[in-house]
Amino acid sequence: NEGGIKQVSNYCPDPGEPENGKRSGSDFSIGATAQFTCDEDHVLQGSKTITCQRVAEVFAAWSDHRPVCKVKTCGSTLHGPSGTFTSPNFPIQYESNSHCVWVITAGDPNKVIQINFEEFDLEIGYDSLTIGDGGEVGDSRTIIQVLTGSFVPDLIVSMSHQMWLHLQSDESVGSIGFKINYKEIDKESCGDPGTPLYGFQEGSGFLNGNVLRFECQFGFELIGERMITCQNNNQWSANIPICIFPCFSNFTAAMGTVLSPDYPEGYGNNLNCMGSSILGRYSGAEVPSHFSSNTNILQLEFQADHSMSGRGFNITYSTFGHNECPDPGVPLNARRFGDSFQLGSSVSVVCEEGFIKTQGTDTITCQLEGGKVMWSGPIPKCEAPCGGHYSAPSGVILSPGWPGYYKDSLSCEWVIEATPGRSVKISFDRFQTELSYDFLEVHDGPNLLSPLIGSFNGTQAPQFLFSSSNFIYLLFITDNSRSNSGFKIFYESEATTILSFQCDKGYRLSHEEPLEWLSSHSLHLCVYWIGERKRGECAEIVVGCIGTHAAVVCIGTHAAVVCIGTHAAVVCIGTHAAVVCIGTHAAVVCIGNHAAVVCIGTHAVWNTVVCVPETAVQLEPIGTHAAVVCVPETAVQLEPIGTHAAVVCVPEITAQLEPIGTHAAVVCVPETAAQLEPIGTHAAVVCVPETAALNWNPLEPMLQWSVFQRQQL
């Protein structure tokens, strides 16, 4: 405005392009639009389209800021008709600085998407889940809800056949995240919002314009909207109400239930729900035993202070005559025998298999004591024990707290003992612990010093395991935070297996007696007598055992060595094999029918890939630990094995067991493997024809190889 003349601008400034994105539209005049898109693997935050518009009569400005493109760190594309997905690591804390995108598409384009939240907990105010309609992720015009904290709608429904969800977390702490169920439903519908606990629903349907009415059961109070409407945007006008138990009530029915206020949501503070004569006073988490009144009236008084509160209580009551005892109920994890509660009658309780009695006696009697008819003691309680010594032929071991969650900070030991000459088999029926924090160790023997068979956590556990002796030891350790459902393990004793072997023509057995799988016996293998030994050929040598596990070594006419120690090892048996060493360390990695090694100078490297000619293969893990292999810098020659090449490198002298981490040990052999003497009482090497080696079935239970997830023989 110079000299009273207004300078009017008809153009907006160049909005530029977002990093990792593009802009379409080069007209910046009033009324023009600019559209933005992001590169693949990035998500747009902000408006997809902005418009140049007049501001204050003389200026031109864009309707919104230029959007930004954030890299996608997780998420997926989902399709109908239904499914479930979770935040990363659920139910463990999701990562900071996450940008996860899910796009759900209905299989039928005439349907819409409904989601409901099974779990939801984000860091309130800092982490959010944005939910939008359609497939244009991040477009602010399509946003349906932005959720944070732990309060969410009962249902969210899209307007179209697609819905997108964008999880964003900041750089600080997170929470457990969410678990979401989705499904396709008819258009112009809000979906069934459900029925409140202790309540019921009335209404004609869930289409746009329909109204639902909610009522509570007798004795409960309704909190929230009694009526909700399905709106034209496919969202209900409110969440369904809840039905709570009030602070004061009278009961005249012959039997019923008494709940603390708001149960199970938490009873609140500063309560005084009055009753009269005191028969007992209870607090904390211990469940009281049954009690009865002296008259036809019983009053309960519940008090809560101004500070923290708990979930409350759920009490069942019943009426009974003067010459009978109240129904004692049936304890959890138990069976009750006896249905008469008259004076002089008795009932007995037997715990289910895997549980032990932790309270009361096996039998209680209805008796007269101090002028009152009452049971002689509390009803027994049956719980899964934290450890024990078991010698029955078969049985079950349960995690403490089963079928509920186990407790924090546990250290439980079980010893299973079979009769001498038999072994112990354990089978995993259920297994779920807190991943990476709560562990079940299985040892081959009677105590913690026995060889470790495996350490299991999360949901990864073998179908079954065997001991080599008549003992097996289990140790369950939990940390002081989250828990899970635990485990259910069946055990049984089995006879020691005896195998017989027969060789092809031109071969003979290295031992004549049958093989019995005990640590004091060697493994039968068929040995080819070649007379004078030549380079690359094998002669007879004794095979030893490592602890109570076998060390099977050698394939075809090429000597090979496997990792051995307190665990059975994966044996490389196929059309090719190799032995690789680094100083006093060695390991063999076999993928498919080809040998692959990981090597870099004289240092071990994890998860490195070496390509066998004609094939590039990824290193496979052995159990939960990756196998590492290194080659001395001075021994990197290629030796032909069959028609393919594999790295074969052997130090001149190596004759000792060396640990790799804490879970494996290896043996290195000189190039003339047939000359190797037994190493102490632990290992030796034998060379056998390829066909003979293939006769041994690695899935035979005695070999204990079920600990490993991948094996190729």
XYZ file of C-alpha atoms in Angstrom:
713
model
C 0.000 0.000 0.000
C 1.973 2.907 -1.337
C 0.396 6.344 -1.762
C -3.014 4.911 -0.892
C -2.857 2.330 -3.703
C -3.334 -1.337 -2.744
C -1.058 -3.870 -4.468
C -3.233 -6.971 -4.983
C -1.535 -10.398 -5.357
C -3.274 -12.975 -7.549
C -0.692 -15.739 -7.091
C 0.365 -17.965 -4.222
C 4.043 -18.688 -3.575
C 5.518 -21.913 -4.959
C 4.659 -24.566 -2.312
C 7.606 -26.741 -3.364
C 7.737 -30.527 -3.227
C 7.880 -32.665 -0.092
C 11.046 -34.635 0.497
C 10.508 -38.206 -0.740
C 7.403 -37.040 -2.601
C 6.085 -35.253 -5.685
C 3.725 -32.393 -6.534
C 1.407 -32.207 -9.522
C 0.155 -28.801 -10.630
C 2.226 -25.751 -11.620
C -0.551 -23.140 -11.666
C -0.309 -21.001 -8.492
C -3.092 -18.515 -9.335
C -6.201 -17.909 -7.233
C -8.437 -21.012 -7.351
C -5.717 -23.367 -8.595
C -4.907 -26.569 -6.723
C -1.748 -28.566 -6.055
C -1.771 -32.307 -5.372
C 0.914 -34.216 -3.487
C 1.949 -37.867 -3.428
C 4.693 -39.762 -1.605
C 7.273 -42.201 -2.883
C 6.734 -45.903 -2.281
C 7.336 -46.930 1.360
C 6.455 -43.419 2.564
C 3.204 -42.104 4.000
C 1.747 -38.637 3.486
C 0.986 -36.487 6.532
C -1.194 -33.457 5.901
C -3.492 -32.462 3.070
C -3.201 -34.304 -0.206
C -4.648 -31.290 -2.060
C -4.228 -27.588 -1.241
C -5.961 -24.625 -2.945
C -4.683 -21.115 -3.668
C -7.240 -18.727 -2.166
C -7.768 -15.027 -1.482
C -6.880 -13.815 2.028
C -7.820 -10.376 3.426
C -8.883 -9.131 -0.064
C -5.321 -8.417 -1.230
C -3.221 -11.475 -0.428
C -3.139 -14.989 -1.879
C -2.255 -18.007 0.286
C -2.532 -21.775 0.188
C -5.365 -23.404 2.142
C -2.919 -25.589 4.107
C 0.772 -26.208 4.637
C 2.684 -28.406 2.248
C 2.375 -32.012 3.520
C 5.377 -34.132 4.507
C 6.285 -37.708 3.581
C 7.335 -39.999 6.448
C 8.983 -43.347 5.893
C 6.774 -46.351 6.644
C 8.362 -48.553 9.328
C 5.668 -51.237 9.528
C 2.114 -52.129 8.545
C 0.580 -54.141 5.733
C -2.156 -54.398 3.125
C -5.142 -56.412 4.370
C -8.148 -57.894 2.587
C -11.619 -59.064 3.594
C -13.851 -60.655 4.482
C -12.363 -60.576 8.022
C -9.146 -60.733 10.003
C -7.070 -59.481 12.909
C -3.918 -57.363 13.128
C -1.833 -55.825 15.907
C 0.660 -53.063 16.523
C 4.340 -54.110 16.211
C 5.576 -56.383 19.045
C 2.086 -56.598 20.619
C 1.541 -57.202 23.523
C 5.079 -55.962 24.154
C 5.747 -52.235 23.835
C 5.822 -50.890 20.271
C 8.921 -49.058 19.079
C 9.500 -45.310 19.220
C 9.429 -43.194 16.036
C 7.099 -45.658 14.326
C 5.090 -44.826 11.212
C 2.954 -47.870 10.483
C 0.267 -47.970 7.813
C -2.456 -50.557 7.286
C -4.899 -50.433 4.367
C -7.941 -52.738 4.576
C -9.869 -53.504 1.389
C -13.179 -55.357 1.261
C -13.326 -58.304 -1.111
C -16.788 -57.114 -2.176
C -16.706 -53.460 -3.383
C -20.344 -53.105 -2.254
C -19.360 -53.716 1.379
C -17.777 -51.419 3.981
C -15.145 -52.127 6.661
C -15.955 -52.423 10.377
C -13.222 -52.547 13.036
C -13.456 -53.161 16.773
C -10.711 -52.964 19.377
C -9.866 -56.051 21.423
C -7.000 -54.154 23.126
C -5.926 -50.509 22.862
C -3.346 -48.540 24.857
C -1.144 -45.790 23.387
C 0.955 -43.155 25.158
C -1.726 -40.521 25.663
C -1.153 -37.227 23.893
C 2.065 -38.335 22.162
C 1.309 -41.497 20.202
C -1.786 -41.771 18.017
C -3.702 -44.028 15.657
C -5.339 -42.102 12.813
C -8.174 -43.901 11.017
C -9.442 -42.763 7.644
C -11.875 -43.731 4.909
C -10.712 -44.957 1.504
C -7.250 -45.869 0.281
C -5.550 -42.438 0.239
C -3.438 -42.766 3.368
C -2.873 -39.550 5.289
C -5.461 -37.434 3.433
C -6.827 -35.156 6.171
C -10.204 -34.902 4.423
C -10.884 -38.620 4.916
C -10.019 -38.888 8.626
C -12.709 -40.618 10.717
C -11.017 -40.716 14.142
C -7.683 -39.869 15.781
C -7.221 -42.085 18.855
C -4.764 -41.887 21.750
C -4.641 -43.132 25.344
C -6.870 -46.087 26.156
C -10.433 -44.871 25.406
C -11.787 -45.987 22.028
C -15.188 -46.283 20.327
C -16.942 -49.642 20.393
C -16.863 -49.782 16.585
C -15.559 -47.715 13.675
C -17.058 -48.217 10.199
C -15.828 -46.856 6.857
C -18.013 -45.159 4.256
C -16.332 -46.910 1.331
C -14.927 -50.399 0.712
C -11.529 -49.303 2.068
C -10.123 -48.039 5.367
C -6.608 -46.905 6.305
C -4.927 -46.734 9.707
C -1.727 -44.836 10.550
C 0.142 -45.425 13.823
C 2.577 -42.674 14.832
C 4.797 -42.774 17.921
C 7.227 -40.178 19.224
C 10.830 -40.690 20.302
C 10.005 -41.425 23.956
C 8.364 -44.342 25.763
C 5.483 -46.287 24.244
C 2.825 -48.692 25.473
C 1.463 -52.147 24.569
C -0.357 -50.911 21.447
C -3.491 -52.519 20.058
C -5.214 -55.595 18.692
C -7.916 -54.904 16.098
C -10.502 -57.178 14.486
C -11.977 -56.211 11.119
C -14.723 -57.538 8.847
C -16.895 -56.588 5.892
C -20.482 -55.478 6.560
C -23.322 -54.093 4.437
C -23.243 -50.490 3.255
C -25.123 -47.810 5.223
C -24.672 -49.785 8.426
C -22.969 -49.027 11.754
C -22.509 -52.666 12.768
C -23.607 -54.394 15.969
C -22.095 -52.426 18.906
C -22.675 -55.312 21.319
C -24.497 -55.645 24.632
C -23.269 -54.276 27.976
C -22.224 -56.726 30.687
C -25.226 -57.338 33.002
C -27.497 -55.646 30.437
C -29.471 -56.243 27.251
C -30.127 -54.537 23.919
C -33.413 -53.666 22.206
C -33.786 -52.400 18.650
C -34.703 -53.213 15.066
C -31.288 -53.176 13.363
C -27.988 -51.432 12.723
C -28.716 -49.470 9.527
C -28.489 -45.690 9.170
C -31.283 -44.105 11.212
C -31.910 -47.159 13.432
C -32.065 -46.613 17.200
C -30.909 -49.061 19.883
C -32.132 -48.999 23.477
C -30.240 -50.525 26.408
C -31.421 -51.697 29.835
C -29.631 -53.287 32.786
C -30.458 -56.416 34.750
C -32.327 -56.038 38.012
C -30.167 -54.473 40.718
C -27.776 -52.778 38.271
C -27.597 -49.114 37.356
C -27.138 -47.875 33.755
C -24.339 -45.340 33.161
C -24.175 -43.643 29.753
C -26.633 -43.146 26.905
C -29.747 -45.304 27.152
C -30.410 -44.856 23.403
C -27.898 -44.538 20.558
C -28.527 -43.831 16.852
C -26.775 -45.103 13.731
C -25.769 -41.900 11.918
C -25.374 -41.348 8.179
C -21.564 -41.452 8.493
C -21.880 -45.109 9.666
C -20.864 -44.216 13.243
C -23.004 -44.689 16.355
C -23.930 -41.483 18.164
C -22.306 -42.793 21.386
C -20.646 -45.835 22.897
C -22.885 -48.435 24.485
C -23.594 -47.748 28.192
C -22.304 -49.835 31.101
C -24.269 -51.504 33.891
C -22.781 -51.091 37.362
C -23.730 -52.410 40.743
C -24.879 -49.578 43.056
C -23.456 -48.937 46.512
C -26.601 -49.924 48.423
C -29.189 -52.607 47.636
C -31.660 -54.940 49.347
C -31.973 -58.612 48.274
C -34.914 -60.891 48.992
C -34.376 -63.617 46.361
C -33.425 -67.125 47.524
C -30.061 -66.804 45.778
C -28.150 -64.246 43.741
C -24.967 -62.219 43.330
C -23.545 -59.190 45.144
C -20.923 -57.071 43.368
C -18.801 -54.157 44.505
C -19.799 -50.822 42.910
C -18.820 -50.584 39.221
C -17.468 -54.178 39.250
C -15.278 -55.132 37.415
C -14.213 -51.618 36.389
C -13.005 -50.612 39.868
C -15.138 -49.401 42.748
C -13.937 -45.789 43.100
C -13.094 -43.823 46.244
C -14.753 -42.532 49.442
C -17.462 -45.220 49.570
C -19.435 -46.415 52.603
C -21.927 -49.103 51.631
C -23.441 -49.943 55.011
C -24.559 -53.179 56.674
C -24.820 -54.217 60.349
C -23.431 -57.105 62.537
C -19.825 -58.078 61.800
C -19.139 -61.724 60.889
C -15.773 -60.967 59.316
C -13.580 -58.213 57.872
C -11.742 -58.765 54.567
C -9.244 -56.759 52.495
C -6.523 -57.322 49.909
C -6.437 -60.036 47.265
C -6.930 -63.201 49.333
C -10.331 -64.799 48.653
C -12.181 -65.406 51.965
C -13.747 -68.772 52.744
C -17.534 -69.119 52.918
C -19.471 -67.705 55.860
C -23.119 -67.779 56.916
C -25.499 -65.619 58.946
C -27.092 -66.492 62.273
C -30.482 -65.116 61.233
C -32.477 -64.649 58.068
C -30.737 -61.315 57.385
C -27.113 -60.752 56.337
C -25.704 -57.278 55.727
C -22.496 -56.327 53.954
C -20.642 -53.062 54.527
C -18.046 -51.963 51.989
C -15.716 -49.010 52.620
C -13.142 -47.432 50.298
C -10.737 -44.600 51.133
C -9.722 -41.615 49.003
C -6.630 -43.174 47.372
C -6.040 -46.203 45.133
C -8.746 -48.770 44.380
C -8.898 -52.360 43.090
C -11.275 -54.347 40.872
C -13.620 -55.138 43.764
C -15.466 -58.369 44.493
C -18.032 -60.806 43.150
C -19.956 -62.696 45.869
C -22.526 -65.439 45.331
C -25.105 -65.998 48.074
C -27.775 -68.618 48.726
C -30.305 -69.396 51.442
C -30.409 -72.675 53.377
C -32.279 -74.308 56.255
C -31.248 -74.346 59.917
C -30.126 -78.003 59.784
C -27.965 -77.795 56.700
C -24.741 -76.111 55.605
C -24.490 -73.708 52.673
C -23.405 -75.052 49.303
C -19.567 -74.981 49.444
C -19.292 -74.797 45.661
C -16.864 -76.660 43.421
C -13.267 -75.445 43.640
C -11.490 -74.370 40.485
C -9.322 -77.142 38.996
C -11.076 -79.832 41.090
C -13.967 -82.310 41.207
C -16.401 -82.510 44.122
C -18.054 -85.699 45.347
C -21.199 -85.392 47.473
C -24.308 -83.276 46.916
C -25.969 -83.434 50.349
C -25.365 -80.505 52.695
C -27.504 -81.711 55.605
C -26.099 -81.897 59.133
C -23.693 -84.865 59.294
C -23.131 -85.075 55.533
C -19.673 -84.842 53.977
C -18.283 -83.740 50.635
C -14.876 -84.645 49.212
C -12.697 -82.807 46.722
C -10.090 -84.277 44.345
C -7.718 -81.982 42.455
C -7.453 -82.363 38.683
C -4.241 -83.840 37.274
C -1.361 -81.396 37.535
C -2.829 -79.514 40.515
C -2.176 -79.973 44.231
C -4.222 -79.082 47.311
C -2.949 -75.809 48.849
C -5.748 -75.203 51.371
C -8.046 -77.335 53.507
C -8.517 -81.092 53.702
C -9.794 -83.602 51.171
C -13.130 -83.999 53.007
C -15.273 -81.515 54.936
C -18.305 -82.388 57.084
C -21.435 -80.386 57.907
C -21.433 -80.262 61.717
C -22.849 -78.406 64.715
C -20.259 -76.166 66.351
C -20.989 -73.540 69.008
C -24.681 -73.748 68.296
C -24.146 -73.115 64.568
C -24.422 -75.530 61.670
C -21.224 -75.113 59.634
C -18.629 -76.969 57.622
C -15.676 -78.466 59.488
C -13.239 -76.437 57.420
C -12.817 -74.369 54.277
C -13.393 -75.948 50.900
C -10.011 -77.165 49.546
C -8.135 -75.062 46.992
C -6.319 -76.703 44.059
C -3.437 -74.880 42.369
C -0.598 -75.698 39.984
C 2.592 -75.985 42.059
C 5.857 -74.115 41.501
C 8.079 -77.172 41.085
C 8.147 -80.715 42.414
C 9.634 -84.207 42.077
C 7.614 -86.596 39.899
C 8.163 -90.336 39.593
C 4.802 -91.557 38.226
C 4.921 -93.345 34.828
C 3.058 -90.403 33.285
C 1.518 -87.095 34.261
C 1.232 -83.392 33.516
C 3.210 -80.315 34.581
C 1.492 -76.921 34.569
C 2.897 -73.440 35.008
C 1.914 -71.880 38.374
C -1.441 -70.101 38.081
C -2.685 -72.315 35.219
C -5.133 -71.922 33.519
C -4.619 -68.232 34.328
C -1.428 -66.228 33.936
C 1.630 -67.150 35.977
C 3.044 -64.724 38.550
C 6.112 -62.496 38.307
C 9.548 -63.278 39.800
C 9.188 -67.075 39.796
C 11.940 -69.671 40.000
C 10.350 -73.130 39.778
C 12.172 -76.464 39.485
C 10.702 -79.813 38.435
C 12.529 -83.151 38.406
C 10.946 -86.061 36.523
C 12.378 -89.467 37.389
C 11.710 -92.664 35.463
C 12.694 -96.133 36.610
C 16.321 -97.057 35.809
C 16.776 -98.246 32.247
C 13.983 -96.030 30.913
C 14.055 -92.502 29.489
C 11.697 -89.542 29.973
C 9.646 -88.021 27.146
C 8.008 -84.596 27.572
C 5.415 -83.241 25.116
C 4.398 -79.566 24.896
C 0.607 -79.186 24.688
C 0.545 -75.408 25.313
C 3.446 -72.968 25.596
C 3.368 -69.161 25.770
C 5.668 -67.057 27.946
C 6.794 -63.435 27.805
C 9.110 -63.293 24.808
C 12.813 -62.841 25.692
C 12.152 -62.450 29.436
C 10.490 -65.573 30.875
C 12.296 -68.860 30.118
C 11.793 -72.587 30.542
C 15.080 -74.517 30.591
C 15.152 -78.277 29.990
C 18.205 -80.225 31.205
C 19.172 -83.809 30.402
C 19.623 -85.109 33.934
C 18.514 -84.618 37.548
C 19.669 -81.029 38.228
C 20.721 -77.646 36.890
C 24.282 -78.871 36.231
C 23.011 -81.489 33.784
C 23.521 -80.779 30.046
C 21.127 -78.159 28.694
C 18.773 -79.531 26.035
C 17.147 -76.186 25.293
C 15.917 -72.866 26.668
C 12.482 -71.808 25.394
C 10.425 -68.594 25.519
C 7.616 -66.873 23.636
C 5.684 -69.501 21.707
C 8.699 -71.385 20.335
C 8.924 -74.835 21.896
C 9.474 -78.263 20.307
C 6.675 -80.798 20.021
C 8.518 -83.203 22.304
C 11.913 -83.907 23.918
C 13.612 -87.018 25.283
C 16.164 -87.573 28.004
C 19.080 -89.933 27.510
C 18.893 -91.175 31.118
C 16.006 -91.730 33.525
C 15.981 -88.071 34.658
C 14.928 -84.769 33.147
C 15.079 -81.372 34.898
C 12.954 -78.274 34.163
C 13.615 -74.732 35.422
C 11.058 -71.934 34.901
C 12.295 -68.370 35.565
C 10.183 -65.202 35.156
C 11.077 -61.544 35.511
C 9.227 -58.935 37.567
C 7.035 -57.465 34.813
C 4.531 -58.914 32.344
C 3.416 -62.546 32.362
C 1.491 -64.859 30.044
C -0.580 -68.054 30.029
C 2.441 -70.321 30.599
C 2.613 -73.976 29.646
C 1.034 -77.408 29.845
C 3.506 -80.285 29.483
C 2.773 -84.017 29.470
C 5.473 -86.440 30.570
C 5.865 -90.215 30.351
C 8.611 -92.774 30.780
C 9.654 -94.860 27.799
C 11.786 -97.943 27.344
C 15.292 -97.341 26.029
C 15.233 -98.025 22.304
C 17.515 -100.667 20.750
C 18.324 -100.495 17.029
C 19.950 -103.054 14.745
C 21.934 -102.274 11.586
C 22.890 -104.156 8.445
C 25.391 -103.077 5.792
C 25.262 -103.322 1.998
C 27.513 -105.733 0.122
C 31.160 -104.750 0.418
C 30.674 -103.167 3.836
C 30.708 -104.467 7.372
C 29.539 -103.128 10.719
C 32.105 -101.368 12.870
C 30.502 -103.065 15.914
C 28.538 -106.289 16.013
C 26.329 -105.744 19.081
C 23.015 -103.849 18.680
C 22.963 -100.120 19.419
C 21.414 -99.032 22.702
C 21.122 -95.274 23.053
C 23.221 -94.668 26.156
C 26.161 -92.319 26.644
C 28.480 -95.295 27.191
C 27.885 -96.729 23.700
C 29.265 -95.718 20.335
C 27.169 -95.274 17.229
C 27.084 -98.027 14.603
C 28.195 -96.904 11.175
C 29.008 -98.847 8.031
C 32.691 -98.520 7.177
C 34.162 -99.261 3.752
C 37.514 -101.030 3.878
C 39.611 -99.500 1.129
C 42.958 -101.032 2.021
C 45.603 -98.396 1.693
C 44.081 -95.046 2.505
C 44.233 -92.383 -0.181
C 43.664 -88.649 0.004
C 39.969 -87.903 0.426
C 39.112 -91.474 1.395
C 38.152 -92.740 4.824
C 39.114 -95.631 7.074
C 37.503 -97.061 10.191
C 37.675 -94.968 13.352
C 35.545 -95.192 16.475
C 32.683 -92.758 16.897
C 32.341 -91.370 20.403
C 29.505 -89.621 22.180
C 29.470 -86.143 23.600
C 27.974 -86.256 27.064
C 24.731 -88.068 26.387
C 24.385 -86.878 22.770
C 25.774 -88.370 19.591
C 28.398 -86.798 17.366
C 27.658 -88.083 13.879
C 30.379 -86.955 11.507
C 31.224 -87.849 7.859
C 29.290 -88.130 4.666
C 30.224 -90.079 1.565
C 33.966 -90.097 0.990
C 34.361 -86.582 2.321
C 35.063 -86.093 5.995
C 32.943 -83.499 7.716
C 32.515 -82.439 11.333
C 29.418 -81.125 13.049
C 28.975 -78.843 16.053
C 28.917 -80.897 19.225
C 28.626 -80.137 22.924
C 25.815 -80.524 25.382
C 23.301 -80.378 22.504
C 22.785 -82.713 19.592
C 23.893 -81.012 16.416
C 22.523 -80.660 12.926
C 24.402 -83.080 10.695
C 25.224 -82.037 7.167
C 24.174 -85.074 5.112
C 23.314 -84.627 1.499
C 25.323 -84.762 -1.672
C 27.918 -82.307 -0.400
C 29.636 -81.510 2.846
C 32.465 -79.380 4.132
C 34.488 -78.795 7.241
C 35.513 -75.239 8.036
C 37.696 -74.095 10.874
C 39.089 -70.993 12.478
C 41.958 -71.675 14.825
C 40.390 -73.867 17.472
C 36.814 -73.071 16.427
C 34.766 -74.703 13.740
C 31.242 -75.236 12.552
C 29.431 -76.644 9.576
C 26.500 -74.971 7.874
C 24.522 -77.020 5.399
C 21.650 -75.512 3.389
C 19.761 -77.860 1.115
C 22.237 -80.134 -0.574
C 25.019 -77.559 -0.656
C 27.563 -76.513 1.911
C 27.691 -72.818 2.687
C 30.195 -71.150 4.986
C 30.427 -67.800 6.690
C 33.952 -66.515 6.868
C 35.913 -63.311 7.219
C 39.586 -63.462 8.049
C 40.089 -65.032 11.449
C 37.064 -63.515 13.145
C 33.578 -64.892 13.493
C 30.810 -62.954 11.800
C 27.102 -63.390 12.469
C 24.523 -63.613 9.726
C 26.894 -63.168 6.808
C 26.171 -64.822 3.479
C 28.587 -66.728 1.290
C 27.378 -67.945 -2.080
C 28.037 -71.488 -3.187
C 28.644 -71.486 -6.963
C 25.392 -71.538 -8.951
C 23.388 -70.862 -5.813
C 23.151 -67.952 -3.397
C 21.798 -69.048 -0.062
C 20.987 -67.412 3.240
C 22.517 -68.719 6.420
C 19.966 -70.771 8.348
C 19.729 -70.575 12.142
C 20.342 -73.671 14.254
C 17.785 -73.659 17.096
C 17.551 -70.069 18.308
C 21.252 -69.403 17.671
C 22.828 -68.656 14.301
C 25.711 -70.873 13.288
C 28.921 -68.937 12.707
C 31.843 -70.161 10.666
C 35.206 -68.567 9.972
C 38.095 -69.508 7.787
C 41.772 -68.696 8.458
C 43.092 -66.175 5.967
C 45.788 -68.624 4.954
C 43.372 -71.444 4.110
C 40.849 -70.239 1.565
C 41.284 -72.710 -1.261
C 38.322 -74.304 -2.960
C 38.143 -78.081 -2.982
C 35.716 -79.764 -5.393
C 33.014 -81.837 -3.742
C 31.012 -83.764 -6.276
C 30.144 -81.407 -9.109
C 29.953 -78.308 -6.949
C 32.595 -76.371 -5.076
C 32.547 -75.653 -1.388
C 35.078 -74.018 0.868
C 37.163 -76.646 2.618
C 39.777 -75.292 4.990
C 41.372 -77.111 7.880
C 44.066 -75.927 10.314
C 47.043 -78.218 10.589
C 46.508 -79.174 14.226
C 43.302 -78.677 16.144
C 42.169 -81.169 18.705
C 40.070 -79.568 21.405
C 36.540 -78.540 22.120
C 35.909 -74.825 22.125
C 32.663 -73.092 23.100
C 30.760 -70.784 20.808
C 28.841 -68.474 23.133
C 27.322 -70.580 25.874
C 25.257 -72.976 23.782
C 27.542 -75.013 21.530
C 30.974 -76.472 21.160
C 32.817 -77.538 18.067
C 35.547 -79.889 16.971
C 38.171 -79.136 14.363
C 39.972 -81.961 12.629
C 43.128 -82.088 10.500
C 42.729 -82.737 6.820
C 43.552 -86.397 7.346
C 40.457 -86.827 9.441
C 40.778 -90.575 9.568
C 43.808 -90.227 11.808
C 42.025 -88.267 14.512
C 42.145 -89.905 17.912
C 39.276 -89.583 20.406
C 39.364 -86.218 22.188
C 39.390 -87.120 25.848
C 36.061 -88.823 26.509
C 34.134 -86.483 24.263
C 34.473 -87.036 20.534
C 36.038 -88.862 17.658
C 35.480 -89.082 13.950
C 34.376 -91.803 11.573
C 34.050 -91.831 7.797
C 31.213 -93.753 6.181
C 29.810 -94.146 2.667
C 27.152 -91.609 1.834
C 24.406 -94.225 1.527
C 25.133 -95.634 4.943
C 24.964 -92.225 6.550
C 21.606 -91.604 4.987
C 20.159 -94.735 6.608
C 20.083 -93.033 10.000
C 16.802 -91.212 10.533
C 17.434 -87.846 12.286
C 13.856 -87.656 13.488
C 14.311 -90.766 15.594
C 13.435 -89.499 19.110
C 16.581 -90.848 20.776
C 18.705 -88.335 18.887
C 17.123 -85.411 20.744
C 17.232 -83.345 17.549
C 13.709 -82.031 17.967
C 15.243 -79.000 19.697
C 16.217 -77.658 16.325
C 13.687 -76.091 14.015
C 15.450 -76.910 10.713
C 17.345 -80.037 9.769
C 18.206 -81.631 6.454
C 19.319 -85.219 6.109
